[in-house]
mmCIF file of C-alpha atoms and ligand atoms in Angstrom:
data_model
loop_
_atom_site.group_PDB
_atom_site.id
_atom_site.type_symbol
_atom_site.label_atom_id
_atom_site.label_comp_id
_atom_site.label_asym_id
_atom_site.label_seq_id
_atom_site.Cartn_x
_atom_site.Cartn_y
_atom_site.Cartn_z
ATOM 1 C CA MET A 5 -62.048 -37.105 23.481
ATOM 2 C CA ASN A 6 -59.673 -36.440 20.690
ATOM 3 C CA GLU A 7 -56.520 -38.226 21.241
ATOM 4 C CA ALA A 8 -54.488 -35.195 19.729
ATOM 5 C CA GLU A 9 -56.006 -32.854 22.226
ATOM 6 C CA THR A 10 -53.213 -30.642 23.190
ATOM 7 C CA ILE A 11 -53.857 -30.298 26.915
ATOM 8 C CA ARG A 12 -55.970 -32.395 29.409
ATOM 9 C CA TYR A 13 -56.272 -32.275 33.077
ATOM 10 C CA HIS A 14 -57.525 -34.818 35.620
ATOM 11 C CA ALA A 15 -58.120 -33.644 39.070
ATOM 12 C CA ALA A 16 -56.804 -35.633 42.109
ATOM 13 C CA HIS A 17 -59.401 -38.169 43.266
ATOM 14 C CA ASP A 18 -59.794 -41.411 45.320
ATOM 15 C CA GLY A 19 -56.085 -40.774 46.563
ATOM 16 C CA ARG A 20 -54.958 -40.588 42.813
ATOM 17 C CA PRO A 21 -52.716 -37.211 42.207
ATOM 18 C CA ALA A 22 -53.728 -34.677 39.774
ATOM 19 C CA GLU A 23 -52.282 -35.097 36.353
ATOM 20 C CA LEU A 24 -51.561 -32.767 33.561
ATOM 21 C CA ASP A 25 -51.805 -34.896 30.234
ATOM 22 C CA LEU A 26 -49.977 -33.244 27.593
ATOM 23 C CA LEU A 27 -49.625 -34.220 23.844
ATOM 24 C CA ASP A 28 -45.937 -34.396 23.208
ATOM 25 C CA GLN A 29 -45.210 -31.789 20.679
ATOM 26 C CA THR A 30 -41.584 -32.739 20.499
ATOM 27 C CA LYS A 31 -42.340 -36.170 19.150
ATOM 28 C CA LEU A 32 -44.730 -35.030 16.350
ATOM 29 C CA PRO A 33 -45.306 -35.620 13.507
ATOM 30 C CA GLY A 34 -43.828 -39.103 13.721
ATOM 31 C CA THR A 35 -45.292 -40.077 17.018
ATOM 32 C CA LEU A 36 -48.516 -39.399 18.757
ATOM 33 C CA THR A 37 -47.618 -39.589 22.317
ATOM 34 C CA ARG A 38 -48.484 -37.913 25.658
ATOM 35 C CA LEU A 39 -46.532 -36.724 28.677
ATOM 36 C CA VAL A 40 -48.250 -36.868 32.143
ATOM 37 C CA CYS A 41 -47.009 -34.496 34.626
ATOM 38 C CA THR A 42 -47.897 -34.809 38.231
ATOM 39 C CA THR A 43 -45.406 -32.432 39.841
ATOM 40 C CA ILE A 44 -44.392 -28.764 39.304
ATOM 41 C CA ASP A 45 -40.951 -29.666 38.188
ATOM 42 C CA GLN A 46 -42.391 -31.760 35.256
ATOM 43 C CA THR A 47 -44.602 -28.925 34.174
ATOM 44 C CA HIS A 48 -41.723 -26.435 34.140
ATOM 45 C CA ASP A 49 -39.711 -28.939 32.182
ATOM 46 C CA ALA A 50 -42.460 -29.703 29.770
ATOM 47 C CA ILE A 51 -43.016 -25.885 29.215
ATOM 48 C CA GLN A 52 -39.251 -25.250 28.630
ATOM 49 C CA ARG A 53 -38.644 -28.361 26.247
ATOM 50 C CA LEU A 54 -41.621 -27.253 24.331
ATOM 51 C CA VAL A 55 -43.606 -30.470 24.736
ATOM 52 C CA VAL A 56 -46.256 -27.846 25.362
ATOM 53 C CA ARG A 57 -45.997 -24.710 23.664
ATOM 54 C CA GLY A 58 -47.458 -21.744 22.036
ATOM 55 C CA ALA A 59 -48.392 -18.811 24.363
ATOM 56 C CA PRO A 60 -51.944 -19.658 25.125
ATOM 57 C CA ALA A 61 -51.274 -23.422 25.695
ATOM 58 C CA ILE A 62 -48.339 -22.561 28.092
ATOM 59 C CA GLY A 63 -50.438 -20.318 29.916
ATOM 60 C CA ILE A 64 -53.122 -22.903 30.377
ATOM 61 C CA ALA A 65 -50.596 -25.723 31.308
ATOM 62 C CA ALA A 66 -49.014 -23.499 33.985
ATOM 63 C CA ALA A 67 -52.411 -22.468 35.492
ATOM 64 C CA TYR A 68 -52.922 -26.385 35.630
ATOM 65 C CA GLY A 69 -49.378 -26.816 36.844
ATOM 66 C CA VAL A 70 -50.211 -24.703 39.952
ATOM 67 C CA THR A 71 -52.824 -27.338 41.020
ATOM 68 C CA LEU A 72 -50.049 -29.859 41.418
ATOM 69 C CA THR A 73 -48.503 -28.059 44.340
ATOM 70 C CA PRO A 74 -47.899 -30.831 47.068
ATOM 71 C CA VAL A 75 -50.175 -29.348 49.702
ATOM 72 C CA ASP A 76 -51.301 -32.598 51.295
ATOM 73 C CA ALA A 77 -47.994 -32.677 53.172
ATOM 74 C CA TYR A 78 -49.177 -29.542 54.615
ATOM 75 C CA ALA A 79 -52.412 -30.756 55.975
ATOM 76 C CA SER A 80 -51.697 -29.326 59.488
ATOM 77 C CA ALA A 81 -50.389 -26.083 57.775
ATOM 78 C CA SER A 82 -51.802 -22.703 58.312
ATOM 79 C CA LEU A 83 -53.604 -21.010 55.516
ATOM 80 C CA PRO A 84 -50.555 -18.391 55.155
ATOM 81 C CA GLU A 85 -48.235 -21.445 55.061
ATOM 82 C CA VAL A 86 -50.003 -22.988 52.085
ATOM 83 C CA GLN A 87 -50.815 -19.676 50.497
ATOM 84 C CA ALA A 88 -46.937 -19.151 50.396
ATOM 85 C CA ARG A 89 -46.229 -22.797 49.026
ATOM 86 C CA TYR A 90 -48.412 -21.818 46.050
ATOM 87 C CA ARG A 91 -46.985 -18.473 45.561
ATOM 88 C CA GLN A 92 -43.429 -20.363 45.522
ATOM 89 C CA THR A 93 -44.997 -22.465 42.717
ATOM 90 C CA ILE A 94 -46.239 -19.734 40.688
ATOM 91 C CA ASP A 95 -43.037 -17.733 40.818
ATOM 92 C CA HIS A 96 -41.303 -20.920 39.673
ATOM 93 C CA LEU A 97 -43.383 -21.606 36.759
ATOM 94 C CA ALA A 98 -42.901 -18.093 35.934
ATOM 95 C CA THR A 99 -39.338 -18.953 34.953
ATOM 96 C CA SER A 100 -39.959 -21.485 32.770
ATOM 97 C CA ARG A 101 -40.000 -19.050 29.256
ATOM 98 C CA PRO A 102 -39.674 -15.265 29.307
ATOM 99 C CA THR A 103 -41.388 -13.905 26.269
ATOM 100 C CA ALA A 104 -45.057 -15.232 25.901
ATOM 101 C CA VAL A 105 -47.068 -12.787 28.149
ATOM 102 C CA ASN A 106 -49.823 -15.503 28.242
ATOM 103 C CA LEU A 107 -47.691 -17.488 30.746
ATOM 104 C CA PHE A 108 -47.587 -14.495 33.179
ATOM 105 C CA TRP A 109 -51.240 -13.502 32.618
ATOM 106 C CA ALA A 110 -52.316 -17.025 33.414
ATOM 107 C CA LEU A 111 -50.091 -17.193 36.532
ATOM 108 C CA ASP A 112 -51.468 -13.808 37.637
ATOM 109 C CA ARG A 113 -55.042 -15.173 37.758
ATOM 110 C CA MET A 114 -53.963 -17.869 39.752
ATOM 111 C CA ARG A 115 -52.077 -15.725 42.016
ATOM 112 C CA ALA A 116 -55.251 -13.740 42.511
ATOM 113 C CA ILE A 117 -57.086 -16.797 43.624
ATOM 114 C CA VAL A 118 -54.480 -17.427 46.425
ATOM 115 C CA ASP A 119 -54.291 -13.903 47.603
ATOM 116 C CA GLY A 120 -57.919 -13.398 47.843
ATOM 117 C CA PHE A 121 -58.710 -16.767 49.324
ATOM 118 C CA ALA A 122 -59.935 -16.804 52.932
ATOM 119 C CA GLY A 123 -61.783 -20.095 53.470
ATOM 120 C CA GLU A 124 -60.761 -23.395 54.726
ATOM 121 C CA VAL A 125 -57.333 -24.600 53.413
ATOM 122 C CA ALA A 126 -58.763 -27.629 51.733
ATOM 123 C CA GLU A 127 -61.168 -25.495 49.685
ATOM 124 C CA LEU A 128 -58.148 -23.571 47.978
ATOM 125 C CA ARG A 129 -56.952 -26.371 45.765
ATOM 126 C CA GLU A 130 -60.502 -26.680 44.508
ATOM 127 C CA GLN A 131 -60.808 -23.239 43.567
ATOM 128 C CA LEU A 132 -57.538 -23.214 41.931
ATOM 129 C CA VAL A 133 -58.501 -25.940 39.756
ATOM 130 C CA THR A 134 -61.932 -24.180 39.135
ATOM 131 C CA GLU A 135 -59.784 -21.124 37.857
ATOM 132 C CA ALA A 136 -57.523 -23.273 35.562
ATOM 133 C CA ILE A 137 -60.292 -24.984 33.930
ATOM 134 C CA ARG A 138 -61.961 -21.406 33.448
ATOM 135 C CA ILE A 139 -58.722 -20.214 31.867
ATOM 136 C CA HIS A 140 -58.882 -23.254 29.539
ATOM 137 C CA ASP A 141 -62.421 -22.674 28.580
ATOM 138 C CA ASP A 142 -62.011 -19.029 28.266
ATOM 139 C CA ASP A 143 -59.054 -19.597 25.669
ATOM 140 C CA ARG A 144 -61.575 -22.058 23.685
ATOM 141 C CA GLN A 145 -63.805 -19.199 23.187
ATOM 142 C CA MET A 146 -61.223 -16.622 22.369
ATOM 143 C CA CYS A 147 -59.847 -18.967 19.672
ATOM 144 C CA ARG A 148 -63.371 -19.602 18.298
ATOM 145 C CA SER A 149 -63.871 -15.855 18.107
ATOM 146 C CA ILE A 150 -60.560 -15.126 16.473
ATOM 147 C CA GLY A 151 -61.480 -17.620 13.868
ATOM 148 C CA ARG A 152 -64.627 -15.676 13.033
ATOM 149 C CA ASN A 153 -63.068 -12.504 12.876
ATOM 150 C CA GLY A 154 -60.102 -13.377 11.213
ATOM 151 C CA ALA A 155 -62.452 -15.114 8.506
ATOM 152 C CA THR A 156 -63.920 -11.827 7.262
ATOM 153 C CA LEU A 157 -60.357 -10.868 6.367
ATOM 154 C CA LEU A 158 -59.245 -14.076 4.531
ATOM 155 C CA ALA A 159 -62.563 -14.791 2.830
ATOM 156 C CA HIS A 160 -61.290 -13.383 -0.402
ATOM 157 C CA CYS A 161 -58.109 -15.232 -0.455
ATOM 158 C CA LYS A 162 -57.451 -18.477 -2.101
ATOM 159 C CA SER A 163 -53.923 -19.136 -0.640
ATOM 160 C CA VAL A 164 -52.481 -17.796 2.656
ATOM 161 C CA MET A 165 -48.902 -18.237 4.321
ATOM 162 C CA THR A 166 -48.318 -18.756 8.123
ATOM 163 C CA HIS A 167 -45.135 -19.151 10.006
ATOM 164 C CA CYS A 168 -44.428 -21.398 13.155
ATOM 165 C CA ASN A 169 -47.447 -23.222 14.483
ATOM 166 C CA ALA A 170 -50.351 -20.781 16.013
ATOM 167 C CA GLY A 171 -53.003 -23.572 15.544
ATOM 168 C CA SER A 172 -54.710 -26.077 18.040
ATOM 169 C CA LEU A 173 -51.378 -27.307 19.183
ATOM 170 C CA ALA A 174 -50.395 -23.702 20.652
ATOM 171 C CA THR A 175 -53.882 -23.275 22.300
ATOM 172 C CA SER A 176 -56.747 -24.851 23.881
ATOM 173 C CA MET A 177 -57.863 -25.737 20.132
ATOM 174 C CA TRP A 178 -58.585 -24.173 16.873
ATOM 175 C CA GLY A 179 -55.698 -21.679 17.384
ATOM 176 C CA THR A 180 -55.220 -17.991 16.608
ATOM 177 C CA ALA A 181 -53.528 -17.776 13.213
ATOM 178 C CA LEU A 182 -54.893 -21.006 12.211
ATOM 179 C CA ALA A 183 -58.372 -20.411 13.629
ATOM 180 C CA PRO A 184 -59.763 -18.576 10.392
ATOM 181 C CA MET A 185 -58.729 -21.351 8.189
ATOM 182 C CA TYR A 186 -60.367 -23.772 10.248
ATOM 183 C CA HIS A 187 -63.563 -21.481 10.469
ATOM 184 C CA LEU A 188 -63.710 -20.892 6.526
ATOM 185 C CA HIS A 189 -62.877 -24.822 5.915
ATOM 186 C CA GLU A 190 -66.047 -25.404 8.118
ATOM 187 C CA SER A 191 -67.947 -22.881 6.120
ATOM 188 C CA GLY A 192 -67.086 -24.610 2.611
ATOM 189 C CA HIS A 193 -64.027 -22.325 1.805
ATOM 190 C CA THR A 194 -60.938 -24.177 1.925
ATOM 191 C CA LEU A 195 -57.886 -21.823 1.799
ATOM 192 C CA GLU A 196 -54.654 -23.395 0.465
ATOM 193 C CA VAL A 197 -51.974 -22.869 3.114
ATOM 194 C CA PHE A 198 -48.149 -22.418 2.764
ATOM 195 C CA ALA A 199 -46.400 -23.509 6.180
ATOM 196 C CA ASP A 200 -43.085 -22.005 6.794
ATOM 197 C CA GLU A 201 -40.926 -24.696 8.019
ATOM 198 C CA THR A 202 -39.835 -22.259 10.605
ATOM 199 C CA ARG A 203 -36.105 -23.173 11.428
ATOM 200 C CA PRO A 204 -34.652 -24.185 13.841
ATOM 201 C CA LEU A 205 -37.254 -26.236 15.798
ATOM 202 C CA LEU A 206 -39.604 -26.671 12.566
ATOM 203 C CA GLN A 207 -42.833 -26.024 14.200
ATOM 204 C CA GLY A 208 -44.436 -25.094 10.836
ATOM 205 C CA ALA A 209 -43.119 -28.335 9.062
ATOM 206 C CA ARG A 210 -43.667 -30.354 11.928
ATOM 207 C CA LEU A 211 -46.813 -29.199 13.666
ATOM 208 C CA THR A 212 -48.656 -26.948 11.505
ATOM 209 C CA ALA A 213 -48.625 -29.082 8.390
ATOM 210 C CA TRP A 214 -49.645 -31.842 10.735
ATOM 211 C CA GLU A 215 -52.509 -30.466 12.168
ATOM 212 C CA LEU A 216 -53.779 -28.849 8.905
ATOM 213 C CA HIS A 217 -53.274 -31.952 6.992
ATOM 214 C CA GLN A 218 -55.126 -33.926 9.877
ATOM 215 C CA ALA A 219 -58.147 -31.503 9.283
ATOM 216 C CA GLY A 220 -58.108 -32.011 5.474
ATOM 217 C CA ILE A 221 -56.804 -28.638 4.816
ATOM 218 C CA PRO A 222 -54.312 -28.438 1.656
ATOM 219 C CA VAL A 223 -50.891 -27.492 3.248
ATOM 220 C CA THR A 224 -47.675 -27.045 1.425
ATOM 221 C CA VAL A 225 -44.377 -26.772 3.451
ATOM 222 C CA CYS A 226 -41.679 -24.463 2.186
ATOM 223 C CA THR A 227 -38.255 -23.475 3.814
ATOM 224 C CA ASP A 228 -38.290 -20.035 5.242
ATOM 225 C CA SER A 229 -36.005 -19.006 2.434
ATOM 226 C CA MET A 230 -38.696 -19.622 -0.003
ATOM 227 C CA SER A 231 -41.333 -17.220 1.103
ATOM 228 C CA GLY A 232 -40.145 -14.202 -0.716
ATOM 229 C CA SER A 233 -40.149 -16.061 -4.189
ATOM 230 C CA LEU A 234 -43.721 -17.519 -3.384
ATOM 231 C CA MET A 235 -44.868 -13.955 -2.809
ATOM 232 C CA ARG A 236 -42.920 -12.577 -6.034
ATOM 233 C CA GLN A 237 -44.729 -15.360 -7.822
ATOM 234 C CA GLY A 238 -48.069 -14.091 -6.732
ATOM 235 C CA ARG A 239 -48.953 -17.154 -4.848
ATOM 236 C CA VAL A 240 -49.739 -15.880 -1.505
ATOM 237 C CA ASP A 241 -52.570 -13.427 -1.030
ATOM 238 C CA ALA A 242 -52.156 -12.989 2.846
ATOM 239 C CA VAL A 243 -49.895 -13.710 5.633
ATOM 240 C CA ILE A 244 -51.256 -14.650 9.031
ATOM 241 C CA VAL A 245 -49.150 -15.387 12.164
ATOM 242 C CA GLY A 246 -49.533 -15.706 15.958
ATOM 243 C CA ALA A 247 -48.102 -13.615 18.642
ATOM 244 C CA ASP A 248 -46.310 -14.119 21.811
ATOM 245 C CA ARG A 249 -46.424 -10.498 23.275
ATOM 246 C CA ILE A 250 -47.812 -7.430 21.669
ATOM 247 C CA ALA A 251 -46.604 -4.175 23.334
ATOM 248 C CA ALA A 252 -48.958 -1.087 23.694
ATOM 249 C CA ASN A 253 -48.013 0.403 20.375
ATOM 250 C CA GLY A 254 -48.538 -2.845 18.437
ATOM 251 C CA ASP A 255 -45.108 -4.271 18.097
ATOM 252 C CA VAL A 256 -45.331 -7.867 17.949
ATOM 253 C CA ALA A 257 -42.906 -10.323 19.294
ATOM 254 C CA ASN A 258 -43.483 -13.877 17.529
ATOM 255 C CA LYS A 259 -41.614 -16.888 16.547
ATOM 256 C CA ILE A 260 -38.016 -16.002 14.851
ATOM 257 C CA GLY A 261 -38.551 -15.159 11.069
ATOM 258 C CA THR A 262 -41.587 -13.602 11.704
ATOM 259 C CA TYR A 263 -40.027 -10.179 10.981
ATOM 260 C CA PRO A 264 -38.308 -10.768 7.483
ATOM 261 C CA LEU A 265 -41.880 -12.454 6.683
ATOM 262 C CA ALA A 266 -43.370 -8.819 7.416
ATOM 263 C CA VAL A 267 -40.902 -7.103 5.579
ATOM 264 C CA LEU A 268 -41.120 -9.371 2.395
ATOM 265 C CA ALA A 269 -45.146 -8.858 2.559
ATOM 266 C CA LYS A 270 -44.890 -5.070 2.799
ATOM 267 C CA TYR A 271 -42.385 -5.122 -0.182
ATOM 268 C CA HIS A 272 -44.967 -7.285 -1.919
ATOM 269 C CA ASN A 273 -48.087 -5.243 -0.988
ATOM 270 C CA ILE A 274 -49.589 -8.366 0.866
ATOM 271 C CA PRO A 275 -51.698 -8.105 3.756
ATOM 272 C CA PHE A 276 -49.729 -9.130 7.017
ATOM 273 C CA TYR A 277 -52.281 -10.165 9.693
ATOM 274 C CA VAL A 278 -51.481 -11.143 13.406
ATOM 275 C CA ALA A 279 -53.925 -13.203 15.320
ATOM 276 C CA ALA A 280 -54.139 -13.144 19.120
ATOM 277 C CA PRO A 281 -56.371 -12.956 22.007
ATOM 278 C CA THR A 282 -56.430 -9.860 24.070
ATOM 279 C CA ASN A 283 -54.382 -11.357 27.031
ATOM 280 C CA THR A 284 -51.351 -11.397 24.635
ATOM 281 C CA PHE A 285 -51.128 -7.826 24.673
ATOM 282 C CA ASP A 286 -48.698 -6.173 27.350
ATOM 283 C CA ALA A 287 -50.070 -2.666 27.759
ATOM 284 C CA GLU A 288 -47.378 -1.932 30.476
ATOM 285 C CA LEU A 289 -44.790 -2.029 27.567
ATOM 286 C CA GLU A 290 -44.496 1.201 25.365
ATOM 287 C CA SER A 291 -42.829 -0.709 22.529
ATOM 288 C CA GLY A 292 -41.514 -3.926 21.127
ATOM 289 C CA ASP A 293 -37.900 -3.226 21.979
ATOM 290 C CA LEU A 294 -38.773 -3.924 25.857
ATOM 291 C CA ILE A 295 -40.113 -7.512 25.067
ATOM 292 C CA PRO A 296 -37.845 -10.089 26.483
ATOM 293 C CA ILE A 297 -36.624 -12.187 23.883
ATOM 294 C CA GLU A 298 -35.844 -15.885 24.875
ATOM 295 C CA GLN A 299 -32.258 -17.042 23.932
ATOM 296 C CA ARG A 300 -32.447 -20.897 23.533
ATOM 297 C CA ASN A 301 -29.822 -23.453 23.511
ATOM 298 C CA ALA A 302 -27.616 -23.203 20.313
ATOM 299 C CA ASP A 303 -27.509 -26.807 20.064
ATOM 300 C CA GLU A 304 -31.238 -26.494 18.498
ATOM 301 C CA VAL A 305 -29.372 -24.841 15.595
ATOM 302 C CA SER A 306 -26.192 -27.254 15.524
ATOM 303 C CA TYR A 307 -28.576 -30.350 15.852
ATOM 304 C CA PRO A 308 -31.506 -29.774 13.979
ATOM 305 C CA CYS A 309 -32.493 -33.358 14.147
ATOM 306 C CA GLY A 310 -31.605 -33.939 17.821
ATOM 307 C CA ALA A 311 -28.624 -34.459 19.747
ATOM 308 C CA ASP A 312 -27.852 -37.777 18.461
ATOM 309 C CA SER A 313 -27.901 -36.654 14.701
ATOM 310 C CA PRO A 314 -24.885 -35.136 12.940
ATOM 311 C CA ARG A 315 -23.644 -31.537 13.822
ATOM 312 C CA HIS A 316 -24.665 -29.144 11.244
ATOM 313 C CA THR A 317 -22.072 -26.262 12.642
ATOM 314 C CA PRO A 318 -18.463 -26.652 13.010
ATOM 315 C CA GLU A 319 -17.126 -26.910 16.470
ATOM 316 C CA GLY A 320 -15.776 -23.573 18.091
ATOM 317 C CA VAL A 321 -18.254 -21.551 15.601
ATOM 318 C CA THR A 322 -20.392 -19.120 17.483
ATOM 319 C CA VAL A 323 -24.237 -20.019 17.209
ATOM 320 C CA VAL A 324 -27.125 -17.758 18.072
ATOM 321 C CA ASN A 325 -30.735 -18.990 18.830
ATOM 322 C CA PRO A 326 -33.001 -16.066 19.736
ATOM 323 C CA ALA A 327 -36.562 -17.935 19.835
ATOM 324 C CA PHE A 328 -38.264 -14.815 19.026
ATOM 325 C CA ASP A 329 -38.223 -11.642 16.843
ATOM 326 C CA VAL A 330 -40.189 -8.288 16.965
ATOM 327 C CA THR A 331 -42.256 -7.022 13.847
ATOM 328 C CA PRO A 332 -42.905 -3.299 14.078
ATOM 329 C CA ALA A 333 -46.456 -2.123 14.355
ATOM 330 C CA GLU A 334 -45.936 -0.287 10.770
ATOM 331 C CA LEU A 335 -45.446 -3.632 9.216
ATOM 332 C CA VAL A 336 -48.696 -5.053 10.548
ATOM 333 C CA THR A 337 -51.882 -4.851 8.526
ATOM 334 C CA ALA A 338 -54.179 -5.629 11.275
ATOM 335 C CA VAL A 339 -54.435 -7.475 14.615
ATOM 336 C CA ILE A 340 -57.269 -9.990 15.106
ATOM 337 C CA THR A 341 -58.298 -10.522 18.277
ATOM 338 C CA GLU A 342 -61.462 -12.078 19.983
ATOM 339 C CA LYS A 343 -62.832 -8.750 20.266
ATOM 340 C CA GLY A 344 -62.466 -7.690 16.782
ATOM 341 C CA VAL A 345 -59.931 -6.141 14.428
ATOM 342 C CA ILE A 346 -57.327 -3.506 14.808
ATOM 343 C CA SER A 347 -56.539 -2.056 11.419
ATOM 344 C CA GLY A 348 -53.178 -0.243 11.319
ATOM 345 C CA PRO A 349 -52.396 -0.776 14.997
ATOM 346 C CA ASP A 350 -51.007 1.980 17.111
ATOM 347 C CA THR A 351 -50.963 2.952 20.850
ATOM 348 C CA THR A 352 -54.226 4.915 20.708
ATOM 349 C CA LYS A 353 -56.119 2.294 18.734
ATOM 350 C CA VAL A 354 -54.442 -0.834 20.696
ATOM 351 C CA ARG A 355 -55.714 1.011 23.745
ATOM 352 C CA ALA A 356 -58.940 1.861 22.580
ATOM 353 C CA HIS A 357 -59.381 -1.893 21.551
ATOM 354 C CA LEU A 358 -58.319 -3.302 25.002
ATOM 355 C CA ASP A 359 -60.437 -0.725 27.035
ATOM 356 C CA ALA A 360 -63.731 -1.469 24.683
HETATM 357 C C1 LIG J 404 -50.871 -18.920 19.456
HETATM 358 S S1 LIG J 404 -49.161 -18.570 20.101
HETATM 359 C C2 LIG J 404 -48.060 -19.270 19.079
HETATM 360 C C3 LIG J 404 -46.738 -18.654 19.140
HETATM 361 O O1 LIG J 404 -45.825 -19.486 19.929
HETATM 362 C C4 LIG J 404 -44.790 -19.987 19.268
HETATM 363 O O2 LIG J 404 -43.626 -19.884 19.788
HETATM 364 P P1 LIG J 404 -43.128 -21.619 20.505
HETATM 365 O O3 LIG J 404 -43.498 -22.522 19.701
HETATM 366 O O4 LIG J 404 -41.639 -21.282 20.742
HETATM 367 O O5 LIG J 404 -44.041 -21.660 21.884
HETATM 368 C C5 LIG J 404 -44.867 -19.121 17.889
HETATM 369 O O6 LIG J 404 -44.253 -17.858 18.378
HETATM 370 C C6 LIG J 404 -46.270 -18.833 17.681
HETATM 371 O O7 LIG J 404 -46.440 -17.805 16.791
#
């Protein structure tokens, strides 16, 4: 088993509790260490601290987190009492982060198992474990398909730019935005990748650069402020990023800094692609203006190297730290999903794609 596998799960057995075993992404690239969660609160904290992160990955982790509900203490409880306990867990995990719709999509799948269950109490947890494993396996297939579908769009490129991390570390494996790079690399066409460092948490410099380098794909880290100049110098053939939530009209919420990248790509007439599974679409939201944007602790900006490092902003000065921004659909050349490609996304095309 790959020691760098983002998410592992060990079901309860022989009196040992179930374990959600996470690669601790807050420690990368310097240290490869894992964090094992056996409780709901540990899972909630791991998602909130970005130990596990990335829209699909936090959905998978939350699904496994539901199975950590301590129902053994309810051995004599009735089915309705146990179902209520699982619903409490689902509601609590739903408060861990607000923007990535995959979290709520995965929790809704787990809730459907709880609500639809009518057997023996002891069997409910087994059905929840099965559903969480299915969510994990489904994501592997979706990422593989996104890689195949995205490769057709990048096949003519020599170099691409990406932002944040939408690779294996953000999903079950392969990723969304990075999946086409892995697919092309496997078929002998290795792209040169510019990885935006992605302030303030540096997912690009710390995570994308790490996983692509491990895979033997040439990657160059650039600061977010370098992107425009690299495009102007003709060194970027395409931009491809992930997504945390896509509204019905094709507006895309993704890591902060994605919107200015899309504006720069438009100005330089460079294709701007978004790669995401269809469970990243929120068809209930008419536009991206309605997507909830996570506001994170200002200390992540003031102390970019951690709380014990020198402060980078003067005491008393206001600091803002929205974790995501929204890119209007008109700046998106195409959205790549496991089902295919939506070129020039708009409400009609998005709904047709989702319904196909
Ligand atoms: C494949 S989804 C990855 C998506 O999630 C990241 O956000 P975070 O690191 O805060 O979880 C970023 O927006 C990526 O594009």
